[in-house]
Every structure is written in structure tokens, then in C-alpha cells.
């Protein structure tokens, strides 16, 4: 079965650079979520989209932005990167906002040097 | 606000031992409850879920019962295997009537099973 696809899997950037992460949800899933997981930490909700519109916002820094496109894929843009942005970024998708069941991708590991 | 509290690890057990990982929650409304598992270097995988009080979720020998009276969703397995070694996250949906609210996770419990 098709899963959530994230790219790139690994990314190394310098401080103050910009990074873009991409997420391709499971076909026919209309909701996409972004989470940030620091080393040894629980995933922290960043932002979500439902039917290409931003639905909810969590602890996403102002330096980050995201959008969902007409084909339902989503991109997370991170600018002015800081060392503390080094983390695993997960995308998840869902077919129903009613059940809360999310399917996660394998994550994109961002390292900021 | 909503929150999830789960027992801190690491939890170290011998193979075939009985497992309990405690999880309690605070929430408004009637959240759905989940256990996710994360193997090293991988994403989170849904292990089991329960959507209403007294529901029992089960999968791969793991079970958890949604207890509204004690606001708990403890994870149990009768006989663990080395392959169960992973980090387990208890989570609840923040959904309460509409919107893509995502999940609130506990801090995770690292389970180590020794042969």
C-alpha cells in the first residue's frame, strides 16, 4: 500500500540558510500535518492543512512557512536556519479529520551546522 | 489544554515478560486515543487506537483499553519479544468537533527487551 513520502530524507545546511521539505500524502488523503521531533523528544505539532487550506497552527516559528498544493502535496519552508532547528521533521496524512488517525512518513532529518 | 503523561523510560524487560506502559491524559471533550511505535531511524507507526470509552484497541499482541473514569490508556502485552524494542508514544486527538487539529503526544517510553 502507498505510504506517505517525504523528501529529502537527510539534509545538511549551514546557519542562516534556507531549507525546503516536501511531503506527498497517501492518495485520497485530504489532510496533511507537519511535526518536529528533536533528539529524544516527542513529536511537536507544527501546522496542518485540510483541503489545501491551513487548518491549525502549533509551535511553528515565524521563520517557517508551509503550504499544500492542488495535488495535495505539501512543502515546509524554513528560513534563517538556527542550530536548534536540527531535528527530524515528520509529515503525516489523514483521510478523516474525524478519527484523528494519522499515517506518518519516515521523516526528513535536518542537520544545521 | 490537552496533555498526555506516560511513564518515563527506559523500561528494560527480559524476553517473554509481561509489559505495561502507563498512559494518562487530560482532555476536553471526547478524544480518540492512540499508541504509536517508533523503531530506530524510522517514522511513527500506528500500533492501536480506541475512539470511545471502554473500547479496547489491539494489534500484534498489544492491547489498551480506553478508561474514561481513570482517564487512562495503558498499553499491555503478555509476552514481549526482542523485536518489540522501540519507543512507544501515547497520543490523543485534539479533535473536538471539527478541524485538522493533529495529535498531542506523550514524551515517549523507550522499551528495551533483552534476550
PDB file of C-alpha atoms in Angstrom:
ATOM      1  CA  UNK A   1       0.000   0.000   0.000  1.00  0.00           C
ATOM      2  CA  UNK A   2       1.154   3.522  -0.747  1.00  0.00           C
ATOM      3  CA  UNK A   3       2.586   5.408   2.199  1.00  0.00           C
ATOM      4  CA  UNK A   4       3.456   8.988   2.984  1.00  0.00           C
ATOM      5  CA  UNK A   5       6.555  10.002   1.041  1.00  0.00           C
ATOM      6  CA  UNK A   6       8.947  12.618   2.355  1.00  0.00           C
ATOM      7  CA  UNK A   7      11.951  14.154   0.663  1.00  0.00           C
ATOM      8  CA  UNK A   8      14.753  14.614   1.156  1.00  0.00           C
ATOM      9  CA  UNK A   9      15.420  12.007   3.835  1.00  0.00           C
ATOM     10  CA  UNK A  10      18.538  13.804   5.008  1.00  0.00           C
ATOM     11  CA  UNK A  11      19.547  17.446   4.655  1.00  0.00           C
ATOM     12  CA  UNK A  12      22.557  19.345   5.923  1.00  0.00           C
ATOM     13  CA  UNK A  13      22.501  23.130   5.981  1.00  0.00           C
ATOM     14  CA  UNK A  14      24.531  25.972   7.422  1.00  0.00           C
ATOM     15  CA  UNK A  15      23.155  28.527   9.872  1.00  0.00           C
ATOM     16  CA  UNK A  16      21.060  31.250   8.249  1.00  0.00           C
ATOM     17  CA  UNK A  17      20.442  29.132   5.144  1.00  0.00           C
ATOM     18  CA  UNK A  18      17.043  28.053   3.841  1.00  0.00           C
ATOM     19  CA  UNK A  19      15.628  24.547   3.564  1.00  0.00           C
ATOM     20  CA  UNK A  20      12.530  23.096   1.929  1.00  0.00           C
ATOM     21  CA  UNK A  21      10.990  19.765   2.852  1.00  0.00           C
ATOM     22  CA  UNK A  22       8.407  18.015   0.730  1.00  0.00           C
ATOM     23  CA  UNK A  23       5.611  15.652   1.637  1.00  0.00           C
ATOM     24  CA  UNK A  24       3.421  13.521  -0.607  1.00  0.00           C
ATOM     25  CA  UNK A  25       0.412  12.183   1.307  1.00  0.00           C
ATOM     26  CA  UNK A  26      -1.296   8.874   0.817  1.00  0.00           C
ATOM     27  CA  UNK A  27      -3.615   9.088  -2.237  1.00  0.00           C
ATOM     28  CA  UNK A  28      -7.082  10.418  -1.384  1.00  0.00           C
ATOM     29  CA  UNK A  29      -5.913  11.743   1.978  1.00  0.00           C
ATOM     30  CA  UNK A  30      -7.003  15.342   2.248  1.00  0.00           C
ATOM     31  CA  UNK A  31      -5.259  16.389   5.455  1.00  0.00           C
ATOM     32  CA  UNK A  32      -1.539  16.888   5.979  1.00  0.00           C
ATOM     33  CA  UNK A  33       0.295  17.555   9.236  1.00  0.00           C
ATOM     34  CA  UNK A  34       3.865  18.589   9.981  1.00  0.00           C
ATOM     35  CA  UNK A  35       5.662  17.619  13.170  1.00  0.00           C
ATOM     36  CA  UNK A  36       9.118  18.388  14.520  1.00  0.00           C
ATOM     37  CA  UNK A  37      10.916  15.849  16.712  1.00  0.00           C
ATOM     38  CA  UNK A  38      14.096  16.899  18.479  1.00  0.00           C
ATOM     39  CA  UNK A  39      16.581  14.280  19.740  1.00  0.00           C
ATOM     40  CA  UNK A  40      14.934  12.160  22.423  1.00  0.00           C
ATOM     41  CA  UNK A  41      11.811  14.300  22.314  1.00  0.00           C
ATOM     42  CA  UNK A  42       8.179  13.684  21.459  1.00  0.00           C
ATOM     43  CA  UNK A  43       6.881  15.000  18.154  1.00  0.00           C
ATOM     44  CA  UNK A  44       5.704  18.586  18.333  1.00  0.00           C
ATOM     45  CA  UNK A  45       2.849  19.669  16.088  1.00  0.00           C
ATOM     46  CA  UNK A  46       3.790  22.490  13.715  1.00  0.00           C
ATOM     47  CA  UNK A  47       0.970  23.039  11.263  1.00  0.00           C
ATOM     48  CA  UNK A  48      -1.771  21.255   9.346  1.00  0.00           C
ATOM     49  CA  UNK A  49      -3.707  21.641   6.133  1.00  0.00           C
ATOM     50  CA  UNK A  50      -7.143  20.423   5.181  1.00  0.00           C
ATOM     51  CA  UNK A  51      -8.227  20.574   1.560  1.00  0.00           C
ATOM     52  CA  UNK A  52      -5.291  22.875   0.727  1.00  0.00           C
ATOM     53  CA  UNK A  53      -6.197  25.422   3.390  1.00  0.00           C
ATOM     54  CA  UNK A  54      -4.257  25.917   6.597  1.00  0.00           C
ATOM     55  CA  UNK A  55      -6.293  24.322   9.326  1.00  0.00           C
ATOM     56  CA  UNK A  56      -4.373  24.570  12.564  1.00  0.00           C
ATOM     57  CA  UNK A  57      -1.112  26.013  13.765  1.00  0.00           C
ATOM     58  CA  UNK A  58       1.047  24.700  16.571  1.00  0.00           C
ATOM     59  CA  UNK A  59       4.515  25.674  17.694  1.00  0.00           C
ATOM     60  CA  UNK A  60       5.765  26.701  14.269  1.00  0.00           C
ATOM     61  CA  UNK A  61       8.356  29.503  14.299  1.00  0.00           C
ATOM     62  CA  UNK A  62       7.667  32.614  12.229  1.00  0.00           C
ATOM     63  CA  UNK A  63      10.737  31.709  10.152  1.00  0.00           C
ATOM     64  CA  UNK A  64       8.892  28.644   8.892  1.00  0.00           C
ATOM     65  CA  UNK A  65       6.044  28.568   6.415  1.00  0.00           C
ATOM     66  CA  UNK A  66       4.155  25.801   4.705  1.00  0.00           C
ATOM     67  CA  UNK A  67       1.541  25.237   2.073  1.00  0.00           C
ATOM     68  CA  UNK A  68      -0.465  22.481   0.473  1.00  0.00           C
ATOM     69  CA  UNK A  69      -0.717  22.401  -3.297  1.00  0.00           C
ATOM     70  CA  UNK A  70      -3.509  21.439  -5.682  1.00  0.00           C
ATOM     71  CA  UNK A  71      -2.181  17.863  -5.896  1.00  0.00           C
ATOM     72  CA  UNK A  72      -2.293  17.733  -2.052  1.00  0.00           C
ATOM     73  CA  UNK A  73       1.443  17.544  -1.607  1.00  0.00           C
ATOM     74  CA  UNK A  74       2.842  19.913   0.979  1.00  0.00           C
ATOM     75  CA  UNK A  75       6.078  21.806   1.446  1.00  0.00           C
ATOM     76  CA  UNK A  76       7.631  23.139   4.632  1.00  0.00           C
ATOM     77  CA  UNK A  77       9.928  26.101   4.060  1.00  0.00           C
ATOM     78  CA  UNK A  78      12.424  27.006   6.754  1.00  0.00           C
ATOM     79  CA  UNK A  79      14.482  30.183   6.556  1.00  0.00           C
ATOM     80  CA  UNK A  80      17.265  31.742   8.641  1.00  0.00           C
ATOM     81  CA  UNK A  81      18.055  28.298   9.989  1.00  0.00           C
ATOM     82  CA  UNK A  82      19.343  28.020  13.538  1.00  0.00           C
ATOM     83  CA  UNK A  83      21.245  25.222  15.245  1.00  0.00           C
ATOM     84  CA  UNK A  84      18.121  24.439  17.259  1.00  0.00           C
ATOM     85  CA  UNK A  85      16.223  23.627  14.083  1.00  0.00           C
ATOM     86  CA  UNK A  86      18.198  20.399  13.767  1.00  0.00           C
ATOM     87  CA  UNK A  87      15.553  17.717  14.142  1.00  0.00           C
ATOM     88  CA  UNK A  88      13.538  15.030  12.452  1.00  0.00           C
ATOM     89  CA  UNK A  89      10.602  16.519  10.574  1.00  0.00           C
ATOM     90  CA  UNK A  90       7.641  14.255  10.058  1.00  0.00           C
ATOM     91  CA  UNK A  91       4.780  14.658   7.695  1.00  0.00           C
ATOM     92  CA  UNK A  92       1.572  12.758   8.311  1.00  0.00           C
ATOM     93  CA  UNK A  93      -1.635  12.449   6.352  1.00  0.00           C
ATOM     94  CA  UNK A  94      -5.167  11.503   7.207  1.00  0.00           C
ATOM     95  CA  UNK A  95      -8.301  10.623   5.307  1.00  0.00           C
ATOM     96  CA  UNK A  96     -10.606  11.786   8.030  1.00  0.00           C
ATOM     97  CA  UNK A  97     -10.351  14.673  10.424  1.00  0.00           C
ATOM     98  CA  UNK A  98     -12.996  12.929  12.491  1.00  0.00           C
ATOM     99  CA  UNK A  99     -10.966   9.944  13.654  1.00  0.00           C
ATOM    100  CA  UNK A 100      -7.643  11.631  14.291  1.00  0.00           C
ATOM    101  CA  UNK A 101      -5.795   8.644  12.821  1.00  0.00           C
ATOM    102  CA  UNK A 102      -2.574   9.816  11.195  1.00  0.00           C
ATOM    103  CA  UNK A 103      -0.206   7.962   8.899  1.00  0.00           C
ATOM    104  CA  UNK A 104       3.371   9.140   9.198  1.00  0.00           C
ATOM    105  CA  UNK A 105       6.179   9.323   6.696  1.00  0.00           C
ATOM    106  CA  UNK A 106       9.685   8.190   7.593  1.00  0.00           C
ATOM    107  CA  UNK A 107      10.782  11.739   8.253  1.00  0.00           C
ATOM    108  CA  UNK A 108      13.357  14.196   6.951  1.00  0.00           C
ATOM    109  CA  UNK A 109      16.410  14.646   9.145  1.00  0.00           C
ATOM    110  CA  UNK A 110      17.669  18.222   9.072  1.00  0.00           C
ATOM    111  CA  UNK A 111      21.099  18.997  10.453  1.00  0.00           C
ATOM    112  CA  UNK A 112      22.096  22.641  10.813  1.00  0.00           C
ATOM    113  CA  UNK A 113      25.819  23.260  11.206  1.00  0.00           C
TER     114      UNK A 113
ATOM    115  CA  UNK B   1      -5.396  22.228  27.419  1.00  0.00           C
ATOM    116  CA  UNK B   2      -4.958  18.642  26.343  1.00  0.00           C
ATOM    117  CA  UNK B   3      -1.981  16.676  27.595  1.00  0.00           C
ATOM    118  CA  UNK B   4      -0.668  13.133  27.764  1.00  0.00           C
ATOM    119  CA  UNK B   5       1.507  11.717  30.529  1.00  0.00           C
ATOM    120  CA  UNK B   6       3.246   8.405  30.164  1.00  0.00           C
ATOM    121  CA  UNK B   7       5.761   6.568  32.269  1.00  0.00           C
ATOM    122  CA  UNK B   8       9.339   7.527  31.703  1.00  0.00           C
ATOM    123  CA  UNK B   9      11.838   5.032  30.462  1.00  0.00           C
ATOM    124  CA  UNK B  10      13.850   3.308  29.586  1.00  0.00           C
ATOM    125  CA  UNK B  11      11.891   0.224  30.537  1.00  0.00           C
ATOM    126  CA  UNK B  12      14.069  -2.867  30.392  1.00  0.00           C
ATOM    127  CA  UNK B  13      12.492  -6.326  30.410  1.00  0.00           C
ATOM    128  CA  UNK B  14      13.527  -9.858  29.631  1.00  0.00           C
ATOM    129  CA  UNK B  15      12.037 -11.673  26.674  1.00  0.00           C
ATOM    130  CA  UNK B  16       8.604 -13.209  27.424  1.00  0.00           C
ATOM    131  CA  UNK B  17       7.983 -10.840  30.342  1.00  0.00           C
ATOM    132  CA  UNK B  18       4.657  -9.042  30.817  1.00  0.00           C
ATOM    133  CA  UNK B  19       4.624  -5.419  29.698  1.00  0.00           C
ATOM    134  CA  UNK B  20       2.652  -2.464  30.995  1.00  0.00           C
ATOM    135  CA  UNK B  21       3.320   1.111  29.894  1.00  0.00           C
ATOM    136  CA  UNK B  22       1.112   3.567  31.735  1.00  0.00           C
ATOM    137  CA  UNK B  23      -0.580   6.470  29.973  1.00  0.00           C
ATOM    138  CA  UNK B  24      -2.985   9.023  31.404  1.00  0.00           C
ATOM    139  CA  UNK B  25      -4.492  12.003  29.692  1.00  0.00           C
ATOM    140  CA  UNK B  26      -6.184  15.322  30.246  1.00  0.00           C
ATOM    141  CA  UNK B  27      -8.600  16.462  27.598  1.00  0.00           C
ATOM    142  CA  UNK B  28     -11.753  18.394  26.967  1.00  0.00           C
ATOM    143  CA  UNK B  29     -14.473  16.642  25.071  1.00  0.00           C
ATOM    144  CA  UNK B  30     -14.127  13.064  23.942  1.00  0.00           C
ATOM    145  CA  UNK B  31     -10.756  12.479  22.331  1.00  0.00           C
ATOM    146  CA  UNK B  32      -9.630   9.394  20.481  1.00  0.00           C
ATOM    147  CA  UNK B  33      -6.603   7.661  21.995  1.00  0.00           C
ATOM    148  CA  UNK B  34      -3.672   6.061  20.218  1.00  0.00           C
ATOM    149  CA  UNK B  35      -0.448   4.206  20.744  1.00  0.00           C
ATOM    150  CA  UNK B  36       2.272   4.792  18.170  1.00  0.00           C
ATOM    151  CA  UNK B  37       5.563   2.898  17.961  1.00  0.00           C
ATOM    152  CA  UNK B  38       8.843   4.240  16.604  1.00  0.00           C
ATOM    153  CA  UNK B  39      11.649   1.866  15.708  1.00  0.00           C
ATOM    154  CA  UNK B  40      15.196   3.251  15.472  1.00  0.00           C
ATOM    155  CA  UNK B  41      15.633   5.529  12.471  1.00  0.00           C
ATOM    156  CA  UNK B  42      12.032   5.163  11.355  1.00  0.00           C
ATOM    157  CA  UNK B  43       8.810   7.127  11.431  1.00  0.00           C
ATOM    158  CA  UNK B  44       5.905   6.597  13.775  1.00  0.00           C
ATOM    159  CA  UNK B  45       3.612   3.676  13.102  1.00  0.00           C
ATOM    160  CA  UNK B  46       0.120   3.379  14.485  1.00  0.00           C
ATOM    161  CA  UNK B  47       0.021   0.409  16.864  1.00  0.00           C
ATOM    162  CA  UNK B  48      -3.562   0.584  18.078  1.00  0.00           C
ATOM    163  CA  UNK B  49      -6.366   3.000  18.789  1.00  0.00           C
ATOM    164  CA  UNK B  50      -9.636   3.451  20.663  1.00  0.00           C
ATOM    165  CA  UNK B  51     -12.230   6.051  19.827  1.00  0.00           C
ATOM    166  CA  UNK B  52     -14.622   5.898  22.771  1.00  0.00           C
ATOM    167  CA  UNK B  53     -14.823   4.885  26.406  1.00  0.00           C
ATOM    168  CA  UNK B  54     -14.414   1.161  27.162  1.00  0.00           C
ATOM    169  CA  UNK B  55     -13.137   0.456  23.641  1.00  0.00           C
ATOM    170  CA  UNK B  56     -10.188  -1.933  23.547  1.00  0.00           C
ATOM    171  CA  UNK B  57      -7.607  -1.473  20.839  1.00  0.00           C
ATOM    172  CA  UNK B  58      -5.406  -4.440  19.981  1.00  0.00           C
ATOM    173  CA  UNK B  59      -2.687  -5.293  17.492  1.00  0.00           C
ATOM    174  CA  UNK B  60       0.315  -7.650  17.358  1.00  0.00           C
ATOM    175  CA  UNK B  61      -0.399  -8.927  20.879  1.00  0.00           C
ATOM    176  CA  UNK B  62      -0.586  -5.417  22.345  1.00  0.00           C
ATOM    177  CA  UNK B  63      -3.786  -4.168  23.994  1.00  0.00           C
ATOM    178  CA  UNK B  64      -5.039  -0.953  25.563  1.00  0.00           C
ATOM    179  CA  UNK B  65      -8.457  -0.075  26.985  1.00  0.00           C
ATOM    180  CA  UNK B  66      -9.896   3.441  26.930  1.00  0.00           C
ATOM    181  CA  UNK B  67     -10.828   4.103  30.586  1.00  0.00           C
ATOM    182  CA  UNK B  68     -12.716   7.360  30.892  1.00  0.00           C
ATOM    183  CA  UNK B  69     -13.227   7.059  34.649  1.00  0.00           C
ATOM    184  CA  UNK B  70      -9.472   6.948  35.254  1.00  0.00           C
ATOM    185  CA  UNK B  71      -8.513   8.915  32.091  1.00  0.00           C
ATOM    186  CA  UNK B  72      -6.082   6.166  31.188  1.00  0.00           C
ATOM    187  CA  UNK B  73      -4.998   4.137  28.182  1.00  0.00           C
ATOM    188  CA  UNK B  74      -2.343   1.754  29.460  1.00  0.00           C
ATOM    189  CA  UNK B  75      -0.503  -0.412  26.942  1.00  0.00           C
ATOM    190  CA  UNK B  76      -0.075  -4.116  27.770  1.00  0.00           C
ATOM    191  CA  UNK B  77       1.427  -7.199  26.199  1.00  0.00           C
ATOM    192  CA  UNK B  78       1.516 -10.627  27.743  1.00  0.00           C
ATOM    193  CA  UNK B  79       4.879 -11.803  26.398  1.00  0.00           C
ATOM    194  CA  UNK B  80       7.328  -9.365  24.848  1.00  0.00           C
ATOM    195  CA  UNK B  81       9.923 -10.184  22.224  1.00  0.00           C
ATOM    196  CA  UNK B  82      13.287  -8.633  21.418  1.00  0.00           C
ATOM    197  CA  UNK B  83      11.716  -7.218  18.253  1.00  0.00           C
ATOM    198  CA  UNK B  84       9.346  -5.129  20.417  1.00  0.00           C
ATOM    199  CA  UNK B  85      12.265  -2.920  21.447  1.00  0.00           C
ATOM    200  CA  UNK B  86      11.290   0.584  20.332  1.00  0.00           C
ATOM    201  CA  UNK B  87       9.932   3.890  21.604  1.00  0.00           C
ATOM    202  CA  UNK B  88       6.205   3.890  22.336  1.00  0.00           C
ATOM    203  CA  UNK B  89       4.146   7.081  22.243  1.00  0.00           C
ATOM    204  CA  UNK B  90       0.706   7.518  23.730  1.00  0.00           C
ATOM    205  CA  UNK B  91      -1.320  10.188  21.933  1.00  0.00           C
ATOM    206  CA  UNK B  92      -4.729  11.751  21.825  1.00  0.00           C
ATOM    207  CA  UNK B  93      -6.553  13.558  19.122  1.00  0.00           C
ATOM    208  CA  UNK B  94      -7.170  17.193  19.826  1.00  0.00           C
ATOM    209  CA  UNK B  95     -10.152  16.953  17.574  1.00  0.00           C
ATOM    210  CA  UNK B  96     -13.215  18.178  19.335  1.00  0.00           C
ATOM    211  CA  UNK B  97     -15.921  18.910  16.866  1.00  0.00           C
ATOM    212  CA  UNK B  98     -14.027  19.855  13.759  1.00  0.00           C
ATOM    213  CA  UNK B  99     -10.733  20.818  12.211  1.00  0.00           C
ATOM    214  CA  UNK B 100      -7.431  19.132  11.481  1.00  0.00           C
ATOM    215  CA  UNK B 101      -6.020  19.572  14.950  1.00  0.00           C
ATOM    216  CA  UNK B 102      -3.432  16.826  14.859  1.00  0.00           C
ATOM    217  CA  UNK B 103      -2.314  14.756  17.813  1.00  0.00           C
ATOM    218  CA  UNK B 104      -0.897  15.542  21.233  1.00  0.00           C
ATOM    219  CA  UNK B 105       1.856  13.095  22.138  1.00  0.00           C
ATOM    220  CA  UNK B 106       3.289  11.923  25.411  1.00  0.00           C
ATOM    221  CA  UNK B 107       7.052  12.085  25.897  1.00  0.00           C
ATOM    222  CA  UNK B 108       7.559   8.514  24.753  1.00  0.00           C
ATOM    223  CA  UNK B 109       8.731   5.404  26.598  1.00  0.00           C
ATOM    224  CA  UNK B 110      11.843   3.633  25.402  1.00  0.00           C
ATOM    225  CA  UNK B 111      11.347  -0.128  25.741  1.00  0.00           C
ATOM    226  CA  UNK B 112      14.362  -2.428  25.746  1.00  0.00           C
ATOM    227  CA  UNK B 113      13.835  -6.176  25.606  1.00  0.00           C
ATOM    228  CA  UNK B 114      16.806  -8.337  26.486  1.00  0.00           C
ATOM    229  CA  UNK B 115      17.159 -11.924  25.204  1.00  0.00           C
TER     230      UNK B 115
END
